[in-house]
Short mmCIF file of C-alpha atoms in Angstrom, two decimals:
data_model
loop_
_atom_site.label_atom_id
_atom_site.label_comp_id
_atom_site.label_asym_id
_atom_site.label_seq_id
_atom_site.Cartn_x
_atom_site.Cartn_y
_atom_site.Cartn_z
CA MET A 63 265.73 158.73 64.31
CA THR A 64 262.85 160.98 64.64
CA PRO A 65 260.57 162.23 67.47
CA LYS A 66 257.85 159.54 65.87
CA GLU A 67 260.42 157.07 65.64
CA VAL A 68 261.12 157.08 69.21
CA LEU A 69 257.84 157.02 70.59
CA ALA A 70 256.89 153.97 68.13
CA MET A 71 260.45 152.29 69.41
CA CYS A 72 258.68 153.17 73.21
CA ARG A 73 255.55 150.98 72.00
CA GLU A 74 257.17 148.43 70.32
CA LYS A 75 259.71 147.76 72.83
CA ASP A 76 256.92 148.28 75.79
CA VAL A 77 259.47 150.93 77.22
CA LYS A 78 257.83 152.42 80.64
CA SER A 79 260.47 155.16 81.39
CA ILE A 80 262.28 157.55 80.14
CA ASP A 81 265.73 158.75 81.16
CA LEU A 82 266.98 161.94 80.18
CA ARG A 83 270.70 162.71 79.97
CA PHE A 84 273.43 165.65 79.81
CA MET A 85 276.83 166.68 80.37
CA ASP A 86 277.93 168.83 83.74
CA PHE A 87 280.35 170.77 83.14
CA PRO A 88 283.37 169.07 85.06
CA GLY A 89 282.48 165.60 82.94
CA LEU A 90 279.85 163.63 84.53
CA TRP A 91 276.62 162.18 82.98
CA GLN A 92 273.32 163.53 85.20
CA HIS A 93 269.89 162.23 84.56
CA PHE A 94 266.27 162.47 85.36
CA THR A 95 263.67 160.16 84.37
CA ILE A 96 259.91 160.76 83.71
CA PRO A 97 257.16 157.91 82.50
CA VAL A 98 256.75 157.51 79.14
CA GLY A 99 253.55 158.76 78.93
CA LYS A 100 255.09 161.88 79.42
CA LEU A 101 256.86 161.71 76.21
CA ASP A 102 255.30 163.04 73.33
CA GLU A 103 256.41 164.98 70.10
CA ASP A 104 255.88 168.74 71.80
CA VAL A 105 259.08 167.58 74.37
CA PHE A 106 261.21 167.03 71.63
CA GLU A 107 260.85 170.75 70.47
CA ASP A 108 259.77 172.46 73.74
CA GLY A 109 261.92 170.51 76.12
CA LEU A 110 261.65 170.38 79.90
CA GLY A 111 262.54 172.21 83.12
CA PHE A 112 265.45 171.50 85.85
CA ASP A 113 267.28 173.40 88.38
CA GLY A 114 270.67 174.74 86.74
CA SER A 115 271.55 175.73 89.82
CA SER A 116 272.51 172.77 90.67
CA ILE A 117 274.82 171.51 88.50
CA ARG A 118 278.53 172.27 88.72
CA GLY A 119 279.65 175.55 87.14
CA TRP A 120 276.73 176.62 85.58
CA GLN A 121 273.87 178.51 86.52
CA ALA A 122 273.52 180.82 89.49
CA ILE A 123 270.52 180.41 92.08
CA ASN A 124 268.61 183.51 90.14
CA GLU A 125 268.62 182.32 87.39
CA SER A 126 268.46 178.77 87.48
CA ASP A 127 265.63 177.58 85.40
CA MET A 128 267.53 175.84 82.45
CA LEU A 129 265.89 172.97 79.77
CA VAL A 130 266.67 169.75 78.76
CA VAL A 131 266.02 168.95 75.16
CA PRO A 132 265.77 165.60 74.01
CA GLN A 133 267.78 164.19 71.02
CA PRO A 134 266.13 161.74 69.03
CA GLU A 135 269.61 160.21 67.36
CA THR A 136 270.65 159.41 70.47
CA ALA A 137 267.95 157.00 71.78
CA SER A 138 269.01 153.50 72.93
CA LEU A 139 267.97 151.41 75.68
CA ASP A 140 268.97 151.13 79.34
CA PRO A 141 270.61 147.54 79.08
CA PHE A 142 270.70 148.20 83.36
CA THR A 143 267.37 149.22 84.45
CA GLU A 144 264.69 146.35 85.62
CA LEU A 145 261.83 148.71 84.26
CA PRO A 146 262.09 148.82 80.25
CA THR A 147 263.67 152.30 80.02
CA LEU A 148 264.31 154.50 76.99
CA SER A 149 267.56 156.59 77.38
CA MET A 150 268.35 159.91 75.18
CA ILE A 151 271.20 162.74 75.44
CA CYS A 152 269.66 166.15 75.70
CA ASN A 153 270.98 169.47 74.56
CA ILE A 154 270.80 172.22 77.43
CA GLN A 155 268.91 175.80 76.45
CA ASP A 156 267.81 178.94 77.91
CA PRO A 157 264.20 179.11 78.60
CA ILE A 158 263.67 182.64 78.17
CA THR A 159 265.98 183.04 74.96
CA ARG A 160 265.61 179.49 73.61
CA GLU A 161 269.87 179.98 73.23
CA ASP A 162 271.96 176.81 73.36
CA TYR A 163 273.84 177.14 76.74
CA SER A 164 277.09 178.14 76.38
CA ARG A 165 278.35 175.79 79.12
CA ASP A 166 276.64 172.76 78.20
CA PRO A 167 279.69 170.55 76.72
CA ARG A 168 277.80 168.80 74.02
CA ASN A 169 277.11 172.32 72.65
CA VAL A 170 280.86 173.43 72.51
CA ALA A 171 281.47 170.29 70.37
CA ARG A 172 279.07 171.37 68.07
CA LYS A 173 279.97 174.20 67.48
CA SER A 174 283.53 173.45 67.01
CA ILE A 175 282.02 171.04 64.29
CA ASN A 176 280.04 174.01 62.61
CA TYR A 177 283.35 176.15 63.15
CA LEU A 178 285.52 173.66 60.84
CA LYS A 179 282.75 173.33 58.30
CA SER A 180 282.87 177.31 58.28
CA THR A 181 286.65 177.59 57.40
CA GLY A 182 286.44 175.64 54.54
CA ILE A 183 289.04 173.32 55.69
CA GLY A 184 286.61 170.37 56.25
CA ASP A 185 283.50 168.85 56.64
CA THR A 186 283.71 166.03 58.86
CA CYS A 187 286.46 165.78 62.13
CA LEU A 188 286.77 161.84 62.98
CA ILE A 189 288.07 161.12 66.70
CA GLY A 190 289.12 157.56 67.92
CA PRO A 191 289.80 157.20 71.90
CA GLU A 192 291.58 154.70 73.45
CA ALA A 193 290.31 154.90 77.06
CA GLU A 194 291.84 152.74 80.08
CA PHE A 195 290.50 152.21 82.88
CA PHE A 196 291.18 149.66 86.43
CA ILE A 197 288.97 147.21 87.43
CA PHE A 198 289.07 146.90 91.21
CA ASP A 199 287.75 144.78 93.67
CA GLU A 200 287.56 147.74 95.99
CA ILE A 201 288.07 151.23 96.42
CA ARG A 202 287.89 152.71 100.28
CA TYR A 203 288.51 156.24 100.88
CA ASP A 204 288.57 158.86 102.95
CA HIS A 205 289.24 162.19 104.44
CA SER A 206 288.28 164.38 107.52
CA ASN A 207 290.56 167.21 109.32
CA ASN A 208 292.41 164.63 111.33
CA GLN A 209 293.09 161.78 108.80
CA CYS A 210 293.10 160.61 105.11
CA PHE A 211 293.88 157.51 103.62
CA TYR A 212 292.91 155.36 100.16
CA VAL A 213 292.85 151.67 99.63
CA VAL A 214 292.53 149.94 96.28
CA ASP A 215 292.61 146.02 95.74
CA SER A 216 292.56 143.40 92.71
CA VAL A 217 292.79 139.64 93.24
CA GLU A 218 295.64 140.41 89.96
CA GLY A 219 297.59 142.57 92.08
CA GLN A 220 301.14 141.77 92.39
CA TRP A 221 301.04 142.96 96.01
CA ASN A 222 298.72 139.94 96.54
CA ARG A 223 301.31 137.04 95.97
CA GLY A 224 301.59 136.13 99.53
CA ARG A 225 297.60 136.61 100.62
CA ASP A 226 296.11 133.76 101.82
CA GLU A 227 292.77 133.89 99.49
CA LYS A 228 291.86 129.97 100.63
CA PRO A 229 293.45 128.85 98.20
CA ASN A 230 295.72 131.87 96.41
CA LEU A 231 296.29 130.50 92.94
CA GLY A 232 298.93 132.79 92.21
CA TYR A 233 298.15 134.29 88.74
CA LYS A 234 299.06 137.81 89.56
CA LEU A 235 300.15 140.36 87.25
CA ARG A 236 303.75 141.67 87.80
CA PHE A 237 304.37 145.64 87.80
CA LYS A 238 304.18 146.94 83.82
CA GLU A 239 303.19 142.89 82.20
CA GLY A 240 299.67 143.36 82.03
CA TYR A 241 299.73 143.79 78.21
CA PHE A 242 298.92 141.50 77.53
CA PRO A 243 298.97 137.78 78.68
CA VAL A 244 296.51 134.49 78.48
CA PRO A 245 293.85 133.55 80.96
CA PRO A 246 294.45 132.62 83.94
CA ALA A 247 296.65 135.08 84.26
CA ASP A 248 294.14 137.68 83.02
CA GLN A 249 291.63 137.23 85.25
CA LEU A 250 289.18 139.65 83.77
CA MET A 251 288.87 138.46 80.06
CA ASP A 252 284.67 137.39 80.62
CA ILE A 253 284.15 140.62 82.72
CA ARG A 254 285.60 142.66 79.44
CA ASN A 255 283.29 140.24 77.28
CA GLU A 256 280.46 141.28 78.76
CA MET A 257 281.35 145.03 78.57
CA MET A 258 282.20 144.97 74.71
CA GLN A 259 279.30 142.56 74.00
CA THR A 260 277.05 145.31 76.03
CA MET A 261 278.69 148.31 74.06
CA ILE A 262 277.33 146.04 70.65
CA ASP A 263 273.96 145.83 71.79
CA CYS A 264 273.65 149.47 72.32
CA GLY A 265 274.77 150.34 68.77
CA LEU A 266 278.74 151.06 69.83
CA GLU A 267 281.03 149.88 67.25
CA VAL A 268 283.82 147.78 69.19
CA GLU A 269 287.23 147.31 67.83
CA ALA A 270 289.16 145.22 70.28
CA GLN A 271 289.40 145.05 74.14
CA HIS A 272 292.21 144.10 76.27
CA HIS A 273 294.37 143.92 79.47
CA GLU A 274 296.62 146.71 79.16
CA VAL A 275 299.74 147.34 80.82
CA ALA A 276 299.66 147.91 84.86
CA THR A 277 298.84 145.12 87.03
CA ALA A 278 295.48 144.50 89.00
CA GLY A 279 293.31 145.21 86.15
CA GLN A 280 294.14 147.79 84.26
CA SER A 281 291.85 147.35 80.76
CA GLU A 282 290.97 148.91 77.49
CA ILE A 283 288.27 148.68 75.09
CA ASP A 284 288.71 150.60 71.93
CA LEU A 285 285.69 151.87 69.77
CA ARG A 286 286.10 152.72 66.41
CA PHE A 287 286.25 156.19 65.48
CA ASN A 288 283.36 158.40 64.16
CA ASP A 289 282.36 162.21 64.13
CA LEU A 290 283.59 164.61 67.10
CA VAL A 291 280.41 164.98 68.91
CA LYS A 292 278.46 161.07 68.29
CA MET A 293 282.26 159.61 69.75
CA ALA A 294 281.59 162.18 72.46
CA ASP A 295 278.15 160.77 73.17
CA GLN A 296 279.48 156.81 72.61
CA MET A 297 282.14 157.89 74.99
CA MET A 298 279.61 158.64 78.28
CA MET A 299 277.85 155.54 76.99
CA TYR A 300 281.18 153.39 77.18
CA LYS A 301 281.46 154.82 80.45
CA TYR A 302 278.24 154.19 81.72
CA ILE A 303 278.39 150.27 80.67
CA VAL A 304 281.61 149.77 81.96
CA LYS A 305 280.71 151.26 85.35
CA ASN A 306 277.62 149.38 85.82
CA VAL A 307 278.95 145.68 84.18
CA ALA A 308 281.30 145.77 86.58
CA ARG A 309 279.53 146.38 89.64
CA ARG A 310 277.20 143.59 88.21
CA HIS A 311 280.17 141.41 89.56
CA ASN A 312 280.96 143.35 92.66
CA LYS A 313 283.39 144.75 91.18
CA VAL A 314 284.41 148.80 90.85
CA VAL A 315 285.61 150.63 87.63
CA THR A 316 287.99 154.28 88.24
CA PHE A 317 289.02 156.45 85.21
CA MET A 318 291.24 158.14 87.42
CA PRO A 319 294.63 158.48 85.70
CA LYS A 320 297.00 157.39 88.35
CA PRO A 321 295.24 155.17 91.13
CA LEU A 322 298.74 153.06 91.31
CA TYR A 323 301.91 154.36 92.44
CA GLY A 324 304.51 152.75 90.64
CA ASP A 325 302.93 151.47 87.63
CA ASN A 326 301.44 152.61 84.50
CA GLY A 327 298.71 154.84 84.51
CA SER A 328 295.53 155.25 82.18
CA GLY A 329 295.89 157.44 79.31
CA MET A 330 293.16 158.21 76.27
CA HIS A 331 295.23 158.33 73.31
CA THR A 332 293.38 160.38 71.11
CA HIS A 333 293.14 159.74 67.21
CA ILE A 334 292.04 162.74 64.72
CA SER A 335 291.68 163.11 60.72
CA ILE A 336 289.75 165.83 58.87
CA TRP A 337 287.96 165.16 55.61
CA LYS A 338 286.08 166.95 53.76
CA GLY A 339 282.93 165.09 51.56
CA CYS A 340 284.69 161.52 51.56
CA GLU A 341 287.66 162.61 50.79
CA PRO A 342 290.62 162.26 53.73
CA LEU A 343 292.91 165.31 54.06
CA PHE A 344 295.67 163.94 56.31
CA ALA A 345 296.86 161.77 53.85
CA GLY A 346 299.89 162.72 51.50
CA GLY A 347 303.36 162.60 50.35
CA GLY A 348 304.93 164.42 53.24
CA TYR A 349 306.70 162.76 56.46
CA ALA A 350 305.06 159.39 57.20
CA GLY A 351 302.99 159.72 54.41
CA LEU A 352 301.11 163.09 55.98
CA SER A 353 299.83 166.05 54.20
CA GLU A 354 301.06 169.11 54.21
CA MET A 355 297.86 170.28 56.16
CA ALA A 356 298.28 167.50 59.02
CA LEU A 357 301.92 168.70 59.82
CA TYR A 358 300.34 172.40 60.16
CA GLY A 359 297.59 170.63 62.47
CA ILE A 360 300.60 168.88 64.36
CA GLY A 361 301.97 172.38 64.75
CA GLY A 362 298.98 173.70 66.34
CA LEU A 363 298.61 170.87 68.41
CA LEU A 364 302.26 171.17 69.57
CA LYS A 365 301.99 174.91 70.08
CA HIS A 366 298.60 174.56 72.57
CA ALA A 367 299.24 171.32 74.32
CA PRO A 368 299.98 173.42 77.73
CA ALA A 369 296.41 174.95 77.44
CA ILE A 370 294.74 171.98 75.99
CA CYS A 371 295.97 169.89 78.85
CA ALA A 372 293.44 171.99 81.06
CA PHE A 373 291.05 170.41 79.41
CA ALA A 374 292.38 167.08 78.20
CA ASN A 375 294.08 166.49 81.43
CA PRO A 376 291.81 168.13 83.84
CA THR A 377 292.30 166.69 87.20
CA THR A 378 295.50 167.06 89.74
CA ASN A 379 295.66 163.02 89.58
CA SER A 380 296.62 163.64 85.70
CA TYR A 381 300.07 165.12 86.80
CA LYS A 382 301.04 162.09 88.20
CA ARG A 383 300.50 160.36 84.92
CA LEU A 384 302.09 162.89 83.10
CA VAL A 385 305.64 161.78 84.28
CA PRO A 386 308.82 160.13 82.21
CA GLY A 387 309.38 156.58 82.12
CA TYR A 388 305.44 155.22 82.03
CA GLU A 389 304.65 155.65 78.00
CA ALA A 390 302.86 159.07 79.11
CA PRO A 391 303.78 161.78 76.81
CA VAL A 392 305.36 164.32 78.72
CA ASN A 393 308.11 165.94 75.66
CA LEU A 394 306.11 167.66 72.80
CA ALA A 395 307.06 166.19 69.87
CA TYR A 396 305.92 164.43 67.31
CA SER A 397 306.92 160.89 65.49
CA GLN A 398 305.62 157.95 63.32
CA ARG A 399 305.66 154.80 65.49
CA ASN A 400 306.96 156.19 68.41
CA ARG A 401 305.43 155.91 71.65
CA SER A 402 307.28 158.60 73.30
CA ALA A 403 306.24 161.04 71.39
CA SER A 404 302.83 163.14 72.46
CA VAL A 405 302.02 162.94 68.76
CA ARG A 406 302.47 159.89 66.45
CA ILE A 407 301.44 159.16 63.00
CA PRO A 408 300.55 155.06 63.50
CA MET A 409 301.75 153.16 60.71
CA TYR A 410 299.53 149.87 60.68
CA SER A 411 298.11 150.56 56.96
CA PRO A 412 298.83 152.54 53.80
CA ASN A 413 295.58 153.30 53.08
CA PRO A 414 295.02 157.03 52.55
CA LYS A 415 291.57 156.52 54.97
CA ALA A 416 293.92 155.22 57.80
CA LYS A 417 295.85 158.50 57.86
CA ARG A 418 295.51 159.88 61.36
CA LEU A 419 297.61 162.19 64.02
CA GLU A 420 297.28 160.20 67.55
CA TYR A 421 297.65 162.78 70.09
CA ARG A 422 298.22 160.78 73.07
CA CYS A 423 298.30 163.19 75.72
CA PRO A 424 294.96 163.02 77.08
CA ASP A 425 293.57 161.04 79.81
CA PRO A 426 290.02 159.43 80.37
CA SER A 427 288.94 161.62 83.65
CA CYS A 428 288.51 164.14 80.49
CA ASN A 429 284.73 165.84 79.46
CA PRO A 430 285.40 164.17 75.76
CA TYR A 431 283.22 166.86 74.60
CA LEU A 432 285.59 169.85 75.94
CA ALA A 433 288.73 167.86 74.98
CA PHE A 434 287.89 166.68 71.75
CA SER A 435 286.81 170.30 70.94
CA ALA A 436 289.82 171.54 72.17
CA ILE A 437 292.12 169.33 70.22
CA LEU A 438 290.04 170.03 67.04
CA MET A 439 290.58 173.77 67.55
CA ALA A 440 294.44 173.64 67.88
CA VAL A 441 294.52 171.75 64.75
CA ILE A 442 292.75 174.05 62.84
CA ASP A 443 294.62 177.07 64.28
CA GLY A 444 297.96 175.09 63.16
CA ILE A 445 296.33 174.39 59.35
CA GLN A 446 294.99 178.24 59.05
CA ASN A 447 298.31 179.57 60.49
CA LYS A 448 300.53 177.16 58.84
CA ILE A 449 302.67 176.41 62.00
CA ASP A 450 305.72 174.37 61.70
CA PRO A 451 305.76 171.41 63.54
CA GLY A 452 309.97 171.40 63.25
CA GLU A 453 311.93 168.39 62.68
CA PRO A 454 310.08 165.05 63.90
CA LEU A 455 311.67 163.04 66.48
CA ASP A 456 312.10 159.43 65.98
CA LYS A 457 314.32 158.71 68.81
CA ASP A 458 313.41 156.89 72.15
CA ILE A 459 312.89 160.52 73.86
CA TYR A 460 313.41 159.29 77.39
CA ASP A 461 317.10 157.88 76.54
CA LEU A 462 317.75 161.35 74.98
CA GLY A 463 321.21 163.08 76.59
CA PRO A 464 320.33 165.84 79.39
CA GLU A 465 321.21 168.73 77.16
CA GLU A 466 319.10 167.27 74.20
CA LEU A 467 315.94 166.61 76.40
CA ALA A 468 316.47 170.19 77.48
CA SER A 469 315.24 171.26 74.00
CA VAL A 470 312.14 169.48 73.77
CA PRO A 471 309.31 171.23 74.94
CA LYS A 472 307.35 169.46 77.88
CA THR A 473 303.67 169.66 79.09
CA PRO A 474 302.62 171.38 82.26
CA ALA A 475 303.73 169.56 85.87
CA SER A 476 300.71 170.34 87.58
CA LEU A 477 297.28 171.25 86.70
CA GLU A 478 297.98 174.77 87.95
CA ASP A 479 300.30 174.95 85.15
CA ALA A 480 297.87 173.76 82.52
CA LEU A 481 295.02 176.34 83.77
CA ALA A 482 297.80 179.02 83.98
CA ALA A 483 298.77 178.24 80.12
CA LEU A 484 295.30 177.84 79.34
CA ARG A 485 294.63 181.57 80.92
CA ALA A 486 297.86 182.70 78.56
CA ASP A 487 296.63 180.75 75.52
CA HIS A 488 293.06 180.64 74.70
CA ASP A 489 292.19 182.75 71.95
CA PHE A 490 292.63 180.05 69.33
CA LEU A 491 289.38 178.37 71.83
CA LEU A 492 287.21 181.40 71.49
CA ARG A 493 287.16 181.63 67.30
CA GLY A 494 283.83 180.90 65.76
CA ASP A 495 282.32 181.46 69.27
CA VAL A 496 283.27 177.85 70.36
CA PHE A 497 284.59 178.21 73.85
CA THR A 498 283.13 181.50 74.89
CA PRO A 499 284.73 183.22 77.50
CA ASP A 500 282.79 182.51 80.41
CA VAL A 501 283.39 178.92 79.43
CA ILE A 502 287.20 179.52 79.75
CA ASP A 503 286.49 181.75 82.75
CA THR A 504 284.41 179.57 84.83
CA TRP A 505 286.72 176.47 84.08
CA ILE A 506 290.09 178.15 85.74
CA TRP A 507 287.85 179.27 88.00
CA TYR A 508 286.21 176.08 89.16
CA LYS A 509 289.34 174.01 88.39
CA SER A 510 291.40 176.23 90.89
CA GLU A 511 289.11 176.74 93.30
CA ASN A 512 287.68 173.04 94.32
CA GLU A 513 290.81 171.02 92.86
CA VAL A 514 293.83 172.91 93.05
CA ASP A 515 293.35 175.02 95.83
CA ALA A 516 291.57 171.89 98.13
CA LEU A 517 294.58 169.65 97.48
CA ARG A 518 296.92 172.16 98.22
CA LEU A 519 295.67 172.89 101.28
CA ARG A 520 295.50 169.37 102.92
CA PRO A 521 298.48 167.33 104.27
CA HIS A 522 299.55 164.51 102.13
CA PRO A 523 299.97 161.12 103.86
CA PHE A 524 303.31 160.60 102.48
CA GLU A 525 304.34 163.86 103.94
CA PHE A 526 304.14 161.74 107.13
CA CYS A 527 306.02 159.42 106.04
CA MET A 528 308.63 162.23 105.23
CA TYR A 529 308.52 164.57 107.69
CA ALA A 530 306.45 163.03 110.62
CA ASP A 531 309.63 163.19 112.89
CA VAL A 532 310.95 166.21 111.89
#
């Protein structure tokens, strides 16, 4: 879509306002809105100003002026606003130099694709994420100097089997048995259908929706793979739609990786393949039908996985999911079909176009622009340097004996460990000026000060269960 076509769409649909959206550094969509009369072709070229110092991880107050530059190909009608509103995703630029901003996550993603093309390896990276989330009836939490608590609840939750619901009809999903009984046990079918249809109405291509393994409303809606930047754009629309449809029904969605103790957390298994022209490059005659290039790509993923975790598993809560026993891949190995490996090769189809790698570590709390870019850069590094992934591990890794298991590398055990891994291993991200040093340094600083240290300084409620009587 061109600027002229966007303006024509505004007239045709009687649009009244334009919502301009962009991604902050940690990974939340930001926006401001202008009357439709303020949008003309010059705005697509000149952009509009805003205060970059008020955005997390961005500018200092003495250099706060920034520009949002709307991208016409991202235009879509907002399905939730009362006033007819057209939204567009924006790139961020410096108003003086007109350079794309290094800490704009979308800019990082765009540069990763440009770098892929510059290497000659391929010209397209297809990404297919499987984002999981919980649909709760309520989330309550608070923290102060002398107290801290959280409460999540769902009509489906196993803990509500005995609650007086006037009447309680049963149909509570047992822990680890949410994948995937039909209604009435699955009580969220209609809501997920509404989410799915709203996504389709907004131009997203949905492959499936279903309940996930955990009790209490864990869900998944899968999008068909797309180009890396487009898929990151679509993941932001995905989250926006899921959260707002849930709100229509007086429910709340969270993409926290581990909101429940004792049941499965929410991951975002990410499928990746590289193409050149119309040719898939990951299909071949090697293990699991992979090409030599794909195997080297696995080598890069496994080598750099601890550093990738800093972007793909970017919260302290992420490492409450990355523990053994819940299908979360803490062991850095690869295998066909095996869901206990961090890199899996799906075997559903013999079609070479379906050949891909499934990197199972990421979770949906991540900034998709940064996470997808880091994954691609690791794959490129593996291909360029012919990194041998070693032998596949086709056993159930969780059933390995202690001695054999000790030889399998592990993901970091905490966000602090992941940031340390990124600090030690980030040269592969700097190639092609994709992740610049200020992106790496600011990410480590922001996450350390605002999340790692913030949690470290506070007593945990369970510590009172363990230690209050000492």
